[in-house]
Coordinates of C-alpha atoms in Angstrom, one line a residue:
X1 CA 87.2 44.9 117.0
X2 CA 86.8 45.2 120.8
X3 CA 89.5 47.7 121.8
X4 CA 90.1 51.4 121.1
X5 CA 93.6 50.7 119.9
X6 CA 92.0 49.5 116.6
X7 CA 91.5 53.2 115.9
X8 CA 94.2 55.9 115.3
X9 CA 94.0 59.0 117.5
X10 CA 90.8 58.7 119.6
X11 CA 91.9 61.3 122.1
X12 CA 89.9 64.2 120.5
X13 CA 87.6 62.2 118.2
X14 CA 84.7 59.9 118.9
X15 CA 83.4 56.6 117.6
X16 CA 79.8 55.8 118.4
X17 CA 78.5 52.3 118.0
X18 CA 74.8 51.6 117.9
X19 CA 74.4 49.0 120.6
X20 CA 76.8 46.3 121.8
X21 CA 80.1 46.5 119.9
X22 CA 80.3 43.6 117.5
X23 CA 82.0 45.5 114.7
X24 CA 84.5 43.5 112.7
X25 CA 87.4 44.9 110.7
X26 CA 89.2 42.9 107.9
X27 CA 91.9 44.7 105.9
X28 CA 90.5 48.0 107.2
X29 CA 91.7 51.1 109.0
X30 CA 90.2 54.2 110.6
X31 CA 92.4 57.2 111.0
X32 CA 91.8 60.6 112.7
X33 CA 94.3 63.3 111.8
X34 CA 92.3 66.2 113.2
X35 CA 89.9 66.7 116.1
X36 CA 86.2 66.9 116.8
X37 CA 85.3 64.2 114.3
X38 CA 82.7 61.5 114.8
X39 CA 82.1 58.1 113.3
X40 CA 78.8 56.4 113.7
X41 CA 78.6 52.6 113.0
X42 CA 76.0 49.9 113.3
X43 CA 77.0 47.4 116.0
X44 CA 77.1 44.5 113.6
X45 CA 79.1 46.3 110.8
X46 CA 81.7 44.2 109.0
X47 CA 84.3 46.5 107.6
X48 CA 86.0 44.8 104.7
X49 CA 88.8 46.7 102.7
X50 CA 87.5 49.8 104.3
X51 CA 89.7 52.9 104.7
X52 CA 88.2 55.9 106.6
X53 CA 90.5 58.8 107.0
X54 CA 89.5 62.1 108.7
X55 CA 92.0 64.6 107.3
X56 CA 90.5 67.6 109.0
X57 CA 88.3 68.7 111.9
X58 CA 84.6 68.5 113.0
X59 CA 83.4 66.1 110.3
X60 CA 81.0 63.2 110.6
X61 CA 80.7 59.8 108.9
X62 CA 77.6 57.8 109.6
X63 CA 77.1 54.3 108.1
X64 CA 73.8 52.8 109.1
X65 CA 73.1 49.0 109.0
X66 CA 73.8 47.6 105.6
X67 CA 71.6 44.8 104.0
X68 CA 74.3 42.1 104.7
X69 CA 76.4 43.8 107.3
X70 CA 79.3 44.4 104.9
X71 CA 80.8 47.8 104.6
X72 CA 83.4 48.4 101.8
X73 CA 84.3 52.1 101.6
X74 CA 87.5 54.1 101.0
X75 CA 86.7 57.6 102.1
X76 CA 88.8 60.7 102.7
X77 CA 86.9 63.5 104.5
X78 CA 88.2 66.9 105.4
X79 CA 86.7 69.6 107.7
X80 CA 83.1 70.4 108.5
X81 CA 81.5 67.8 106.3
X82 CA 79.0 64.9 106.6
X83 CA 79.1 61.6 104.9
X84 CA 75.9 59.7 105.5
X85 CA 74.7 56.3 104.4
X86 CA 71.1 55.2 104.9
X87 CA 70.2 51.7 105.9
X88 CA 70.3 48.6 103.7
X89 CA 72.9 49.8 101.2
X90 CA 75.2 47.2 99.6
X91 CA 78.7 47.3 98.1
X92 CA 79.9 44.8 95.4
X93 CA 83.3 46.4 95.4
X94 CA 85.0 49.2 97.3
X95 CA 83.2 52.6 97.0
X96 CA 85.7 55.5 96.8
X97 CA 84.8 58.9 98.1
X98 CA 86.5 62.2 98.7
X99 CA 84.7 65.0 100.6
X100 CA 86.3 68.4 100.6
X101 CA 85.8 72.1 101.3
X102 CA 83.1 71.8 104.0
X103 CA 80.6 70.1 101.6
X104 CA 78.7 66.9 102.1
X105 CA 77.5 63.6 100.6
X106 CA 74.2 62.1 101.7
X107 CA 73.2 58.6 100.4
X108 CA 69.7 57.3 101.0
X109 CA 68.5 53.8 102.0
X110 CA 68.8 50.6 99.9
X111 CA 71.3 52.0 97.4
X112 CA 73.2 49.3 95.4
X113 CA 76.8 50.1 94.5
X114 CA 78.6 48.1 91.8
X115 CA 82.4 47.9 91.3
X116 CA 84.8 50.8 91.0
X117 CA 82.5 53.7 91.7
X118 CA 83.7 57.1 92.7
X119 CA 82.0 60.0 94.5
X120 CA 83.8 63.4 94.7
X121 CA 82.2 66.7 95.8
X122 CA 85.1 68.9 94.8
X123 CA 87.8 69.2 92.0
X124 CA 90.7 69.5 94.5
X125 CA 92.4 72.4 92.6
X126 CA 91.2 75.8 91.7
X127 CA 90.0 77.0 88.3
X128 CA 89.4 80.7 87.4
X129 CA 87.8 82.5 84.5
X130 CA 90.4 84.6 82.6
X131 CA 87.9 87.4 81.9
X132 CA 86.7 88.2 85.4
X133 CA 89.1 86.2 87.6
X134 CA 86.2 84.6 89.4
X135 CA 86.4 81.0 90.5
X136 CA 84.4 78.6 88.2
X137 CA 84.7 75.3 90.0
X138 CA 82.8 75.8 93.3
X139 CA 82.4 72.6 95.4
X140 CA 78.9 71.4 96.0
X141 CA 77.0 68.8 98.0
X142 CA 76.0 65.4 96.5
X143 CA 72.6 63.8 97.3
X144 CA 71.6 60.3 96.3
X145 CA 68.0 59.2 97.1
X146 CA 66.7 55.8 98.3
X147 CA 66.9 52.7 96.2
X148 CA 69.4 54.0 93.6
X149 CA 71.3 51.5 91.5
X150 CA 74.8 52.8 90.8
X151 CA 76.3 50.8 87.9
X152 CA 79.9 49.7 87.5
X153 CA 82.6 52.4 86.9
X154 CA 80.2 55.3 87.7
X155 CA 81.6 58.6 88.8
X156 CA 79.4 61.0 90.7
X157 CA 80.6 64.6 90.9
X158 CA 79.8 67.8 92.8
X159 CA 76.2 69.0 92.5
X160 CA 74.7 65.7 91.6
X161 CA 71.2 65.2 93.0
X162 CA 70.0 61.7 92.1
X163 CA 66.4 61.1 92.8
X164 CA 65.1 58.0 94.5
X165 CA 64.5 55.0 92.3
X166 CA 67.0 56.1 89.7
X167 CA 69.5 53.9 87.8
X168 CA 73.0 55.2 86.8
X169 CA 74.2 53.1 83.9
X170 CA 77.7 51.6 83.6
X171 CA 80.5 54.2 83.2
X172 CA 78.1 57.2 83.7
X173 CA 79.5 60.6 84.7
X174 CA 76.9 62.2 86.9
X175 CA 77.1 65.9 87.6
X176 CA 73.5 67.3 87.7
X177 CA 70.0 66.5 88.6
X178 CA 68.7 63.0 87.9
X179 CA 64.9 62.7 88.3
X180 CA 63.4 59.9 90.4
X181 CA 62.6 56.7 88.6
X182 CA 64.7 57.4 85.5
X183 CA 67.8 55.9 83.8
X184 CA 70.9 58.0 83.2
X185 CA 73.7 56.9 81.0
X186 CA 76.8 58.2 79.2
X187 CA 79.5 60.8 79.5
X188 CA 78.3 63.3 80.1
X189 CA 75.4 61.5 81.7
X190 CA 71.9 62.1 80.1
X191 CA 68.5 60.7 81.1
X192 CA 67.7 58.1 78.5
X193 CA 64.5 56.7 80.0
X194 CA 61.8 57.8 82.5
X195 CA 59.0 56.0 84.3
X196 CA 61.0 53.0 85.3
X197 CA 61.7 51.0 88.5
X198 CA 64.1 48.2 89.4
X199 CA 64.4 45.3 91.8
X200 CA 67.4 43.6 93.4
X201 CA 66.5 40.1 91.9
X202 CA 69.7 38.8 90.3
X203 CA 69.3 37.4 86.8
X204 CA 72.6 35.6 86.4
X205 CA 71.2 32.1 87.1
X206 CA 67.9 32.5 85.3
X207 CA 66.8 29.6 83.1
X208 CA 64.4 30.1 80.2
X209 CA 61.4 29.6 82.4
X210 CA 62.6 32.2 85.0
X211 CA 63.3 34.7 82.2
X212 CA 59.8 34.2 80.7
X213 CA 58.3 34.7 84.2
X214 CA 60.2 38.0 84.7
X215 CA 58.7 39.7 81.6
X216 CA 55.9 41.2 83.6
X217 CA 56.4 42.3 87.2
X218 CA 54.1 40.4 89.5
X219 CA 53.3 42.4 92.6
X220 CA 52.7 45.9 93.9
X221 CA 55.5 48.3 92.6
X222 CA 54.5 51.2 94.8
X223 CA 57.5 50.7 97.1
X224 CA 59.8 51.4 94.2
X225 CA 58.0 54.5 93.0
X226 CA 59.0 57.9 94.3
X227 CA 56.9 61.0 93.7
X228 CA 55.7 64.1 95.5
X229 CA 57.1 67.5 96.1
X230 CA 60.8 67.9 95.3
X231 CA 62.8 68.1 98.6
X232 CA 66.4 68.8 97.6
X233 CA 66.1 72.2 99.5
X234 CA 65.3 70.5 102.8
X235 CA 68.5 68.4 102.6
X236 CA 70.5 71.5 101.7
X237 CA 69.2 73.4 104.7
X238 CA 70.2 70.8 107.2
X239 CA 73.7 70.3 105.6
X240 CA 74.3 74.0 105.5
X241 CA 73.5 74.2 109.2
X242 CA 76.0 71.5 110.0
X243 CA 78.8 73.0 107.9
X244 CA 78.3 76.4 109.5
X245 CA 78.0 75.2 113.1
X246 CA 80.2 72.1 113.2
X247 CA 83.2 73.7 115.1
X248 CA 80.8 74.5 118.0
X249 CA 79.5 70.9 118.5
X250 CA 81.3 69.6 121.6
X251 CA 78.8 66.9 122.3
X252 CA 77.2 64.2 120.2
X253 CA 73.6 65.4 120.7
X254 CA 73.6 68.3 118.2
X255 CA 75.2 66.1 115.5
X256 CA 72.7 63.3 116.1
X257 CA 69.8 65.8 115.9
X258 CA 70.9 66.8 112.4
X259 CA 71.3 63.2 111.3
X260 CA 67.8 62.5 112.7
X261 CA 66.4 65.4 110.6
X262 CA 68.1 64.1 107.5
X263 CA 66.4 60.7 108.0
X264 CA 63.1 62.4 108.8
X265 CA 62.9 64.2 105.5
X266 CA 62.3 60.9 103.8
X267 CA 63.3 59.7 100.3
X268 CA 64.9 62.3 98.0
X269 CA 62.5 63.3 95.3
X270 CA 64.0 65.0 92.2
X271 CA 61.8 66.3 89.4
X272 CA 62.3 68.4 86.3
X273 CA 60.9 71.9 86.0
X274 CA 59.5 72.3 89.5
X275 CA 60.3 74.6 92.3
X276 CA 61.6 73.2 95.6
X277 CA 58.8 73.3 98.2
X278 CA 59.1 72.7 101.9
X279 CA 57.2 69.8 103.4
X280 CA 57.0 69.0 107.1
X281 CA 57.4 65.4 108.4
X282 CA 57.7 64.1 111.9
X283 CA 61.2 63.4 113.2
X284 CA 62.1 59.8 113.9
X285 CA 64.6 58.2 116.3
X286 CA 68.1 58.3 114.8
X287 CA 68.5 54.5 114.1
X288 CA 64.9 53.9 112.9
X289 CA 64.2 53.3 109.2
X290 CA 63.7 56.3 107.0
X291 CA 60.8 54.6 105.3
X292 CA 57.7 52.8 106.5

């Protein structure tokens, strides 16, 4: 992709490539129906079966460098929302997303998506209580931490806060808080194990000797363990600021500052039974890694 004609309606929208433009598109499309939208891509991104459609105004999609360069996303995003992917994510199949009603989806670094996964932060139609006529299905942000394994056929719904290091089992329906370093499974999803971590080592080709050698982890697991103060509130603050102010952002700089601050918060830590507490960490350059 070397020409602006590869995009639909760039007149009032912006595509920002990190570095020299080596982006490749295969069976992919990017469409802007509104105005004031921004798409951030790594310069070596390889979009494969990717469909990005901006249905509204003043939204932002940011896809940082993936582990193998491949990006396979089908995303529809409406107005005043952020869709953010941290670095080193991978996609076995096409990840499907719908972002509606000025709410957001933030996905941390090194997340691993299996086949046929869905993420939706809204129900698309309204539901009211008969007794008081109040709306009961309010849309909400979705947060996924660093190093989350999303199993095949998972569906992640509004209000899901998935802590770093978590595993979402095959076919899980996720709609609440998932503590860091736990396994969630089922419909509705429930935490079935805690105090676990996982690695990307594939087991398909293991022989008996390799299986025996894998029975005890050899090495320092600290990079897979996520603890500390819960920080969901910090992400919520930055996202609320964007949704409230997005129509005012005429230049890239204010949007980039919010993206930098999301990165600077660090890995999402979700715990059970603890209050959210604010922690301060230094901001980092937009394209730098979120973790040391």
